[in-house]
Short mmCIF file of N, CA, C and O in Angstrom, two decimals:
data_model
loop_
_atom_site.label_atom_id
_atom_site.label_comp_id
_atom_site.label_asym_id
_atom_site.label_seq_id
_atom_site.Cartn_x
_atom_site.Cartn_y
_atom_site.Cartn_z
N UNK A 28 83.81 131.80 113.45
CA UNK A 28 84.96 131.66 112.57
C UNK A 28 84.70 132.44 111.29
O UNK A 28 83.60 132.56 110.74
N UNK A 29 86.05 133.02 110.83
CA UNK A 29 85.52 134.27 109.37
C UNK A 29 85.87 132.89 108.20
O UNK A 29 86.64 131.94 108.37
N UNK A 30 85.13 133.18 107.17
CA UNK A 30 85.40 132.42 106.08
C UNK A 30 86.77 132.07 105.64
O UNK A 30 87.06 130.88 105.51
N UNK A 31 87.70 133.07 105.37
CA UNK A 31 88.79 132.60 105.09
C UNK A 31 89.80 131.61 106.11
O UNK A 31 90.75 130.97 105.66
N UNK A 32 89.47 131.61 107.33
CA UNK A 32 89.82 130.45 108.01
C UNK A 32 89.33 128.88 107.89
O UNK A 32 90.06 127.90 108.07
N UNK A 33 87.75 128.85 107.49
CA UNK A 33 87.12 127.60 106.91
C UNK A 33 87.91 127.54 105.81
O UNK A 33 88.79 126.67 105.87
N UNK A 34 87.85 128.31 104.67
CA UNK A 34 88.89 128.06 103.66
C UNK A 34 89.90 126.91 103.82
O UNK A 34 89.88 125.73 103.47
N UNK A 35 91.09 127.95 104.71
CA UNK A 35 92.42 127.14 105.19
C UNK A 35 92.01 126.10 105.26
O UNK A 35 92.37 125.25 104.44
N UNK A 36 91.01 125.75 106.39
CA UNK A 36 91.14 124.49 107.06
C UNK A 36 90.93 123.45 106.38
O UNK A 36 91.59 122.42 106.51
N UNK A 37 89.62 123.65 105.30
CA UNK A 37 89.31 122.69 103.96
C UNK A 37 90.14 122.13 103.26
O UNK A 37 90.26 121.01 102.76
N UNK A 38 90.74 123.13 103.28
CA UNK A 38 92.58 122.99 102.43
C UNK A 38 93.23 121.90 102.45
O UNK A 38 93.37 120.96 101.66
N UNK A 39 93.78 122.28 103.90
CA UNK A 39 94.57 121.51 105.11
C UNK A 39 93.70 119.70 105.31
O UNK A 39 94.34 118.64 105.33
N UNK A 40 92.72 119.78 105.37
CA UNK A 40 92.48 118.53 105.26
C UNK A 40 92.01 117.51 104.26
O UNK A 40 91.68 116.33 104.42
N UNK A 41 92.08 118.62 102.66
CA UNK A 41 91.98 117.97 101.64
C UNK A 41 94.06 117.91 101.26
O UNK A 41 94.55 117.02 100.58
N UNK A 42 94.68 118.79 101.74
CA UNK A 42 95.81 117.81 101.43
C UNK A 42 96.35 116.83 102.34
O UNK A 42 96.86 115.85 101.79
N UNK A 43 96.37 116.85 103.73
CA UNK A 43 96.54 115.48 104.38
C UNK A 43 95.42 114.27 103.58
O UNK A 43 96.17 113.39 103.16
N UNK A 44 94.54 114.07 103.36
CA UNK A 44 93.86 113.04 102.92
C UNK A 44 94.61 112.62 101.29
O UNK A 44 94.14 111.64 100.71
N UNK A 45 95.62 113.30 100.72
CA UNK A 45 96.31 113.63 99.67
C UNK A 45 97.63 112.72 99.92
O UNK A 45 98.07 112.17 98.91
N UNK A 46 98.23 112.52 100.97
CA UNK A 46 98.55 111.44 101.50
C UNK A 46 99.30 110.07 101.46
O UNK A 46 99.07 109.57 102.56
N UNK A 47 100.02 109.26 100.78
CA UNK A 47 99.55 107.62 100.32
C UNK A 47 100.19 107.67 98.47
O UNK A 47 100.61 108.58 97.76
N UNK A 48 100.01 106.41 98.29
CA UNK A 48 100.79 106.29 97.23
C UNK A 48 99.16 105.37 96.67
O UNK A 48 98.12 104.87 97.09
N UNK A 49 100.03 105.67 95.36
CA UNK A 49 98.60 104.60 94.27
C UNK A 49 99.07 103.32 93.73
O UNK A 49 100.10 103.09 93.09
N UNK A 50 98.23 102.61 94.07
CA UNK A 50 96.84 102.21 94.48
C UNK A 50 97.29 102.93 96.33
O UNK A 50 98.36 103.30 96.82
N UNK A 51 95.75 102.84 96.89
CA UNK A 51 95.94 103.50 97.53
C UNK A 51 96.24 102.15 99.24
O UNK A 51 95.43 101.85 100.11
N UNK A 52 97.46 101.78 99.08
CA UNK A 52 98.15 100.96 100.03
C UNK A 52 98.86 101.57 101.10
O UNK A 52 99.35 101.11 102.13
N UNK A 53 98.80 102.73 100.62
CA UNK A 53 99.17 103.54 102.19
C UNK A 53 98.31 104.79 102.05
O UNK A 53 98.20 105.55 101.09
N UNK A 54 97.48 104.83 103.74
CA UNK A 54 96.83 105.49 103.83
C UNK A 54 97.15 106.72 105.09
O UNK A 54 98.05 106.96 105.90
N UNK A 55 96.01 107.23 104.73
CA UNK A 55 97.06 108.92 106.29
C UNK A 55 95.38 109.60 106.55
O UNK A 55 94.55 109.90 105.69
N UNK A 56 95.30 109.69 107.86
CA UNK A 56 93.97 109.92 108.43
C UNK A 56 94.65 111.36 109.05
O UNK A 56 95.72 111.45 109.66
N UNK A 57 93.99 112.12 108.82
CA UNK A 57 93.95 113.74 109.45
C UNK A 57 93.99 113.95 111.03
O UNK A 57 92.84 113.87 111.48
N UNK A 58 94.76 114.13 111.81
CA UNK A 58 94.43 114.16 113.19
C UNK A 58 94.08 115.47 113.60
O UNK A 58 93.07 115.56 114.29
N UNK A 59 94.82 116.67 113.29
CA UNK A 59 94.53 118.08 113.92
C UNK A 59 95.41 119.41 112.72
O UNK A 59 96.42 119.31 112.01
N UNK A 60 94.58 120.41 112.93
CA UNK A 60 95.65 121.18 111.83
C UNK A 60 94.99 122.33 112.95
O UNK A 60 93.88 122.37 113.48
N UNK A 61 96.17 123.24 113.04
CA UNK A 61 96.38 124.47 113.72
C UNK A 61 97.09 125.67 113.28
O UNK A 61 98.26 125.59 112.89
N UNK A 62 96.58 126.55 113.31
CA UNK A 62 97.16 128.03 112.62
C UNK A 62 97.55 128.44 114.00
O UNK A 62 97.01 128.29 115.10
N UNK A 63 99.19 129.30 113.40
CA UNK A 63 99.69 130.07 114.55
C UNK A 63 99.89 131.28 114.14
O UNK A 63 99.58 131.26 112.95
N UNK A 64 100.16 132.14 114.37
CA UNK A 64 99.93 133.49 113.63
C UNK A 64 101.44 134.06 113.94
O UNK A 64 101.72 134.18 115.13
N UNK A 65 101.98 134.26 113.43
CA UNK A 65 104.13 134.56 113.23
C UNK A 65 103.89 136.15 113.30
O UNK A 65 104.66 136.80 114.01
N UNK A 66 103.07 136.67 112.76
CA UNK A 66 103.05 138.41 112.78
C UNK A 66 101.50 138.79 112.65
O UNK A 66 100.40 138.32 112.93
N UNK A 67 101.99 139.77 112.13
CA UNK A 67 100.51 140.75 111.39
C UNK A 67 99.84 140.07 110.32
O UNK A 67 98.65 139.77 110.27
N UNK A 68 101.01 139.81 109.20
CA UNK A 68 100.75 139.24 107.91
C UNK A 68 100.69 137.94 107.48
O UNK A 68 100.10 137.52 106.49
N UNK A 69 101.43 137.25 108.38
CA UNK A 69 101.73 135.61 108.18
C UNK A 69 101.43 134.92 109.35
O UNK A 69 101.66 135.31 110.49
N UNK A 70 100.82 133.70 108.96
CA UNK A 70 100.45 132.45 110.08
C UNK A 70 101.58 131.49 109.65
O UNK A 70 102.45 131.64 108.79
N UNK A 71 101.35 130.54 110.44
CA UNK A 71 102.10 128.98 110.21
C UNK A 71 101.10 128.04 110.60
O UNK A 71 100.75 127.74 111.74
N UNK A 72 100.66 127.57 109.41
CA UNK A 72 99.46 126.02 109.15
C UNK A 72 99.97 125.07 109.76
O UNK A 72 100.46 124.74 108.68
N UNK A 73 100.34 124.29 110.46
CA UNK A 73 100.51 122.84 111.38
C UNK A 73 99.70 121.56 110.93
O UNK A 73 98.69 121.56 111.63
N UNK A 74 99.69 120.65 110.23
CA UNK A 74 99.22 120.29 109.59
C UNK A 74 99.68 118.64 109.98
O UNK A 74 100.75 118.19 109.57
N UNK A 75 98.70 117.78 110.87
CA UNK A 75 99.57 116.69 111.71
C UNK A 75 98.43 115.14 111.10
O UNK A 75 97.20 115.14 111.08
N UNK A 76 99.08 114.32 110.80
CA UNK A 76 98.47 113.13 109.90
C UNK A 76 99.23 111.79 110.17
O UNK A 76 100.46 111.86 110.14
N UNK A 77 98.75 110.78 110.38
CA UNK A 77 99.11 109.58 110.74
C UNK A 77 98.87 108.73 109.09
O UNK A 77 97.85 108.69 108.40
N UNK A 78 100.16 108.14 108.84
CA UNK A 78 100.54 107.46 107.80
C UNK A 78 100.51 105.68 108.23
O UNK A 78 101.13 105.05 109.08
N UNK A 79 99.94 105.46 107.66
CA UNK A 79 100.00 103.72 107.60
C UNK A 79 100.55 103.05 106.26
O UNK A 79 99.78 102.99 105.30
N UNK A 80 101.78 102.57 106.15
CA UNK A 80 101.95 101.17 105.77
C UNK A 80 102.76 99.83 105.72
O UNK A 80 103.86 99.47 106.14
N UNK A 81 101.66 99.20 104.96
CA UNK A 81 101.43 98.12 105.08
C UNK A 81 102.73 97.11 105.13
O UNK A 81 103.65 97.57 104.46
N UNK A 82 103.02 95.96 105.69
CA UNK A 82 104.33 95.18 105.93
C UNK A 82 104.32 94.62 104.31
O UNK A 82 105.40 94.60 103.72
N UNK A 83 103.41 94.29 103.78
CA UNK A 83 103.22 94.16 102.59
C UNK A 83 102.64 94.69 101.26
O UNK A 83 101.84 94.34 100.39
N UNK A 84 103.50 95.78 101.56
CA UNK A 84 103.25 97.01 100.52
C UNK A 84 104.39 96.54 99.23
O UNK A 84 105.38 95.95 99.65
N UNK A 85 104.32 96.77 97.68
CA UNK A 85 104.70 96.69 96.86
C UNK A 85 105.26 97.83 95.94
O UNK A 85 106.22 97.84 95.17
N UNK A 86 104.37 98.77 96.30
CA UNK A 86 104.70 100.42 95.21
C UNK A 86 106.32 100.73 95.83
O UNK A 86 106.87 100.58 96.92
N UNK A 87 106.63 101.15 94.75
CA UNK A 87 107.92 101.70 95.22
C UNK A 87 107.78 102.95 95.65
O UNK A 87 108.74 103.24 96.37
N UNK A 88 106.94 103.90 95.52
CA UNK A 88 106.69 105.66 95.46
C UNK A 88 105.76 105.61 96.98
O UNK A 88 104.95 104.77 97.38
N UNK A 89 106.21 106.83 97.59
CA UNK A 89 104.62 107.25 98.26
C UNK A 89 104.43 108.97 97.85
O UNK A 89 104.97 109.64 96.97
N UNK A 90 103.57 109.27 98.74
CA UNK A 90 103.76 111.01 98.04
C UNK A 90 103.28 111.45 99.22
O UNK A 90 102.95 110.65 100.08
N UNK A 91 103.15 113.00 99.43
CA UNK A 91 102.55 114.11 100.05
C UNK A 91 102.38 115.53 99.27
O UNK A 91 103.24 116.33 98.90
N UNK A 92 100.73 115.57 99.16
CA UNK A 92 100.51 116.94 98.39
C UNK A 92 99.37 117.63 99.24
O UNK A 92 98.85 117.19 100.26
N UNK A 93 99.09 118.89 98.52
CA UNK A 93 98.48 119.84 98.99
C UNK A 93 97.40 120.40 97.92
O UNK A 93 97.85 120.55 96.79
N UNK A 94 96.47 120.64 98.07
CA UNK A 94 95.51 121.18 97.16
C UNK A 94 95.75 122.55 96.67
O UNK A 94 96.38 123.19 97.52
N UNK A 95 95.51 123.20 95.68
CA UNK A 95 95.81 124.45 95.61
C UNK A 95 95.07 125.58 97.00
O UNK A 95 93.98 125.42 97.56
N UNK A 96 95.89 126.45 97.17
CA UNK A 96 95.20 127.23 98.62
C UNK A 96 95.98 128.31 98.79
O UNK A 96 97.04 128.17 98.16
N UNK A 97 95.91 129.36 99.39
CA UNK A 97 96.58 130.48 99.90
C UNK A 97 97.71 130.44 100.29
O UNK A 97 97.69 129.86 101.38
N UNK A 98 98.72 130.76 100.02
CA UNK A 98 99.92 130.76 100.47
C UNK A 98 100.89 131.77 100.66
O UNK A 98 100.59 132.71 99.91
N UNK A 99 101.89 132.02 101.29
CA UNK A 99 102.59 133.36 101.12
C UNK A 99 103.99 132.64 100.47
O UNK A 99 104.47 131.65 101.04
N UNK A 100 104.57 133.17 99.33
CA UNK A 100 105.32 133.22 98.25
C UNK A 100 106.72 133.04 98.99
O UNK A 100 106.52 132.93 100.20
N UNK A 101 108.06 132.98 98.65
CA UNK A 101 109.27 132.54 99.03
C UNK A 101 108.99 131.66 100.44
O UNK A 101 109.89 131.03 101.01
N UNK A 102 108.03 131.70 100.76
CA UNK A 102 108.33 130.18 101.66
C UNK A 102 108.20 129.18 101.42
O UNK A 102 107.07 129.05 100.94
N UNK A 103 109.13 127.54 101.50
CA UNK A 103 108.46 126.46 101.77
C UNK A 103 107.31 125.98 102.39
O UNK A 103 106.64 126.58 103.23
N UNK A 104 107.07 124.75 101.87
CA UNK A 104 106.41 123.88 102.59
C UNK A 104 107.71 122.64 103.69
O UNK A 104 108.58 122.01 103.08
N UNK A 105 107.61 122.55 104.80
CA UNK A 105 108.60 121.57 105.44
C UNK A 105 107.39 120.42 106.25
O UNK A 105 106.49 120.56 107.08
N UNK A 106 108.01 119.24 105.45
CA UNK A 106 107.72 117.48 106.06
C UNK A 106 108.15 116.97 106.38
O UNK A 106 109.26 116.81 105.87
N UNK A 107 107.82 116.19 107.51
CA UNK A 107 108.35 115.75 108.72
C UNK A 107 107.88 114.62 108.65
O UNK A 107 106.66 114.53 108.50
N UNK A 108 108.67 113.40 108.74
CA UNK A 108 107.99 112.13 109.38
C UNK A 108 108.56 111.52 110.52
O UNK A 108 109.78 111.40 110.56
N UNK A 109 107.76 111.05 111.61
CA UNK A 109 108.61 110.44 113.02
C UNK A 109 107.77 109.17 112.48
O UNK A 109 106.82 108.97 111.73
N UNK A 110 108.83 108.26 113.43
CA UNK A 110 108.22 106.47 113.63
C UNK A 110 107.99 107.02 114.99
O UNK A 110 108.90 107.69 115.49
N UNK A 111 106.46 106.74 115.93
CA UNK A 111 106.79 107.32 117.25
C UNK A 111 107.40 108.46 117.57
O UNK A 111 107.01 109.43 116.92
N UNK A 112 108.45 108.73 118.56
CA UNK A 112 108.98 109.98 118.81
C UNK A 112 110.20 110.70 118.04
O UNK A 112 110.54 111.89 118.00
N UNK A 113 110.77 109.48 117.40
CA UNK A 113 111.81 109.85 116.62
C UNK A 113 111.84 109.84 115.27
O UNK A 113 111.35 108.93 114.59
N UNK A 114 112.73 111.39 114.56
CA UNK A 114 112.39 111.53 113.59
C UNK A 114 113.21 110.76 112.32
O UNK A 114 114.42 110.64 112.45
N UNK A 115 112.65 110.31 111.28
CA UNK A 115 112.89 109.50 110.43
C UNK A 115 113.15 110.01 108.73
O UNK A 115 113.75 109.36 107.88
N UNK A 116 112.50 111.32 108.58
CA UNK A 116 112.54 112.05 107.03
C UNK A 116 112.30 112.88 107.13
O UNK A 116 111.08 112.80 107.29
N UNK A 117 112.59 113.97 107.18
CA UNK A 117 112.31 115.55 107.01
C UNK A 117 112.87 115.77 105.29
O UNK A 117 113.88 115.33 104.73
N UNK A 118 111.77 116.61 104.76
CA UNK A 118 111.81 117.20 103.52
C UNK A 118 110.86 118.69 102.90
O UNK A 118 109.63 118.80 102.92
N UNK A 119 111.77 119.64 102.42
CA UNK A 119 111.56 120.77 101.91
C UNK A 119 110.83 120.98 100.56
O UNK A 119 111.38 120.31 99.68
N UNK A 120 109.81 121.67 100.13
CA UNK A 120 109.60 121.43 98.74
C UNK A 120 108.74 122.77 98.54
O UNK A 120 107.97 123.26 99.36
N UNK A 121 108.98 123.16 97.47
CA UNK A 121 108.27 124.69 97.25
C UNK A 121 107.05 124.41 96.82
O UNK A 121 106.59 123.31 96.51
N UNK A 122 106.28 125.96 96.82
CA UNK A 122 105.10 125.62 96.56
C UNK A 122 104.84 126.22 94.84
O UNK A 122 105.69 126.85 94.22
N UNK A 123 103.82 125.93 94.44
CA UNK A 123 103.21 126.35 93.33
C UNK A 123 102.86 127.16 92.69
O UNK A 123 101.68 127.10 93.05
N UNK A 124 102.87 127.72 92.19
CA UNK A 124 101.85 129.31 91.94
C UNK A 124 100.70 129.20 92.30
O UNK A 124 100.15 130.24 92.65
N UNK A 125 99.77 127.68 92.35
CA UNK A 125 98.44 127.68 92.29
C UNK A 125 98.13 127.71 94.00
O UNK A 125 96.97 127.85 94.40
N UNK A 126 99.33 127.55 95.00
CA UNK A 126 99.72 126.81 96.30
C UNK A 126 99.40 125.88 96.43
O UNK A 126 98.59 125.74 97.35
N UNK A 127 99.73 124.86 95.77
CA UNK A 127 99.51 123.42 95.54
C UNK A 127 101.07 123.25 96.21
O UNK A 127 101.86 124.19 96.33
N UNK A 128 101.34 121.83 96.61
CA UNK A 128 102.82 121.46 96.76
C UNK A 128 102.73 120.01 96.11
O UNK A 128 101.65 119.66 95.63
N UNK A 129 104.12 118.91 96.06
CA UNK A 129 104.05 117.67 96.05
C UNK A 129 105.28 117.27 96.16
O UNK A 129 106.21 117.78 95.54
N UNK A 130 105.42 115.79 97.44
CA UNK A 130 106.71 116.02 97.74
C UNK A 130 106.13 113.87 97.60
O UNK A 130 105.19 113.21 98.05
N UNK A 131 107.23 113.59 96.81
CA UNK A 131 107.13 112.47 96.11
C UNK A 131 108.84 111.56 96.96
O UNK A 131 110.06 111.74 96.90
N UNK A 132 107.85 110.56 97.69
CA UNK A 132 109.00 109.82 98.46
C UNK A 132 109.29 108.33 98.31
O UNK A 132 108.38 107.57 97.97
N UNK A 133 110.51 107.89 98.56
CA UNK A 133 110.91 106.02 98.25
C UNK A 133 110.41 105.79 99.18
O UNK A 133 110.58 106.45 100.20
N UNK A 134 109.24 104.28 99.04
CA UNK A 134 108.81 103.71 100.52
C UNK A 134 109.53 102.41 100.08
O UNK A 134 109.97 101.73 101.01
N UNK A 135 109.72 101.99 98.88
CA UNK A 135 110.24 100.88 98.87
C UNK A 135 111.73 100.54 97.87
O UNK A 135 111.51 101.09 96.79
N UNK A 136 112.80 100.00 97.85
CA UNK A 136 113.74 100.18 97.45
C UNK A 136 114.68 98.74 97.20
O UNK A 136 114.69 97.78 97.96
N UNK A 137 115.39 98.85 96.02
CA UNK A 137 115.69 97.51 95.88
C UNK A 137 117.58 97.79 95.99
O UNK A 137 118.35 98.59 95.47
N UNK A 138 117.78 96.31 97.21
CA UNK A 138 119.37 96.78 97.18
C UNK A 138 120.11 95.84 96.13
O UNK A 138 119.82 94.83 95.50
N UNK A 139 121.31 96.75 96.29
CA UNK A 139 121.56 96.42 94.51
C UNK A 139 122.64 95.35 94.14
O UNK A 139 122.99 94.82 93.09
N UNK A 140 123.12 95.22 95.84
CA UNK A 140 123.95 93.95 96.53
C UNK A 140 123.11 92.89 96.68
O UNK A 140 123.52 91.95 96.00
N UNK A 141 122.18 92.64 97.22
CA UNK A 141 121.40 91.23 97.43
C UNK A 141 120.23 90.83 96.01
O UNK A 141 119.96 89.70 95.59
N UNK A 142 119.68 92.24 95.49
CA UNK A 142 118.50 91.73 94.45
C UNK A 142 117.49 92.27 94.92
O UNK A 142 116.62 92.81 94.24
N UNK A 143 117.50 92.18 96.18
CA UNK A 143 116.26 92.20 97.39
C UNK A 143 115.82 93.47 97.65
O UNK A 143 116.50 94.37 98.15
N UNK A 144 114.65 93.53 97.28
CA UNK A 144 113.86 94.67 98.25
C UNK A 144 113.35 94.77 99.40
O UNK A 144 112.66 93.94 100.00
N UNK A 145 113.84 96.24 99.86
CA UNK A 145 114.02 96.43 101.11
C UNK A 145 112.92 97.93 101.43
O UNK A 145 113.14 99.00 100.86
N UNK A 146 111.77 97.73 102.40
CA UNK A 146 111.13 98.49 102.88
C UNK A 146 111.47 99.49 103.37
O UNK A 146 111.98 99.45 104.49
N UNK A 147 111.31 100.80 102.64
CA UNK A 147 112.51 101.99 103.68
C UNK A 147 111.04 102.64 104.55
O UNK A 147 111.30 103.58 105.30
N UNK A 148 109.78 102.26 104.49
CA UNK A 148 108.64 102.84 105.37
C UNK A 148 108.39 101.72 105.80
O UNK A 148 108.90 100.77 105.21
N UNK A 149 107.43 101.45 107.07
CA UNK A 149 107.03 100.14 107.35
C UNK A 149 105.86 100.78 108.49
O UNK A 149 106.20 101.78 109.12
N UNK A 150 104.96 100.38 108.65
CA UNK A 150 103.93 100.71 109.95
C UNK A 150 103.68 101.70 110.14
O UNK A 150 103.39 102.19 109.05
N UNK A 151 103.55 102.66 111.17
CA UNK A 151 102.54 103.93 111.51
C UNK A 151 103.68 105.03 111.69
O UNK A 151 104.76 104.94 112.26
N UNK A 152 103.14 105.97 111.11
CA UNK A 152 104.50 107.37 111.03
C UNK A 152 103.49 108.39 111.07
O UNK A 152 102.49 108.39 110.36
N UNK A 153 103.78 109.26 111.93
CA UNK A 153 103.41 110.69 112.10
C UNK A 153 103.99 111.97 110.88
O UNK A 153 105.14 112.34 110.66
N UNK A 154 102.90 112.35 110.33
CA UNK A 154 103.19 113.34 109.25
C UNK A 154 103.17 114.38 109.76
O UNK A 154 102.26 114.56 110.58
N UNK A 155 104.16 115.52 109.52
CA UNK A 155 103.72 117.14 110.31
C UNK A 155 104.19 117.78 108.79
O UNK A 155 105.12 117.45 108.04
N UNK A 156 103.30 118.66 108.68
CA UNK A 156 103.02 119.74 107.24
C UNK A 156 102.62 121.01 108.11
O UNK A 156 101.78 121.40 108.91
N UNK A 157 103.77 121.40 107.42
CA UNK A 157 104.37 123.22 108.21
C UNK A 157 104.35 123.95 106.83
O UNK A 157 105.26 123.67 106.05
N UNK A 158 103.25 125.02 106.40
CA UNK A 158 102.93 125.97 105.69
C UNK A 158 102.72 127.04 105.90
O UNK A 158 101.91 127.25 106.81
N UNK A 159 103.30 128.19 105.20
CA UNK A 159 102.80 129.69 106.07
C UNK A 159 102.10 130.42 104.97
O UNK A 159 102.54 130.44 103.82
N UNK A 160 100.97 131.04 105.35
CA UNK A 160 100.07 131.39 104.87
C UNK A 160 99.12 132.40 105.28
O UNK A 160 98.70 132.24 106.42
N UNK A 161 98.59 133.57 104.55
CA UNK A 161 98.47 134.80 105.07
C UNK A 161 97.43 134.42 106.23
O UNK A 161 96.60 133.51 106.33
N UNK A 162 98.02 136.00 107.48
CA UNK A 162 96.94 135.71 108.33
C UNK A 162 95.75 135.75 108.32
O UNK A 162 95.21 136.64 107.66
N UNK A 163 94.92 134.73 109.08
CA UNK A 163 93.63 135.27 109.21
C UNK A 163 92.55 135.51 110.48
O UNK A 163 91.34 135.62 110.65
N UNK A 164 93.84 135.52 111.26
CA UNK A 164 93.28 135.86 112.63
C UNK A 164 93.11 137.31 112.95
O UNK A 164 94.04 138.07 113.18
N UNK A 165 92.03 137.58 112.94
CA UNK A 165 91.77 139.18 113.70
C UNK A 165 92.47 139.38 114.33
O UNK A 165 93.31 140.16 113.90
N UNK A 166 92.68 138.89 115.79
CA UNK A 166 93.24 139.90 116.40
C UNK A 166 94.64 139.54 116.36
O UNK A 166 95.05 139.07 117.42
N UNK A 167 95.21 139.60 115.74
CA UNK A 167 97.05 139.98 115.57
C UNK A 167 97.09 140.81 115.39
O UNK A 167 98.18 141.35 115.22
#
């Protein structure tokens, strides 16, 4: 493997571990991250993370960020969350100059008819983090 692919990958699994809301009551364990290579010049990072929380979670916020890292410029970052097979939140968010991202989400929500708060996350959700970022595969 050439260095700038360890790079990526360091990346990639210091922002899935990035993850979760504070205190840290929801947590997201790294399952697999995969580069696909779109051309000559650009890959697409795949970036796949299992989210947990809790039935008795309190924070109202959760988040998803990215460490600063290589990136190629006018593209998004696109997040995906499924419960199981079906999808539940998809969200767009640009990146940084530094290629950092942060995409800041309601897990918990109060309705404004009853008083009552109402869990809009609950249990295990599949994260997918889609980034494109210069290639670094030889042979393309």
């Amino acid at each position: 493997m050439n260095l700038k692919f360890n790079v990526f990958l360091m990346a990639s699994i210091i922002a899935v571990l990035s993850i979760g809301v504070i205190p840290t009551e929801i947590s997201a364990q790294p399952n697999e991250v995969t580069i696909t290579p779109i051309n000559e010049e650009i890959s697409l990072e795949k970036t796949v993370a299992t989210m947990y929380v809790p039935e008795d979670n309190t924070l109202p916020w959760g988040f998803v960020k990215g460490a600063p890292s290589e990136y190629v410029e006018r593209f998004p970052v696109i997040i995906q969350f499924y419960s199981g097979e079906d999808p539940v939140h998809f969200a767009q968010v640009d990146v940084k100059g530094d290629g950092s991202y942060e995409y800041k989400f309601r897990v918990r929500n109060l309705d404004s008819t009853t008083g009552e708060f109402v869990n809009i996350f609950e249990g295990e959700y599949t994260v997918k983090i889609f980034k494109v970022i210069p290639n670094s595969n030889d042979i393309v």
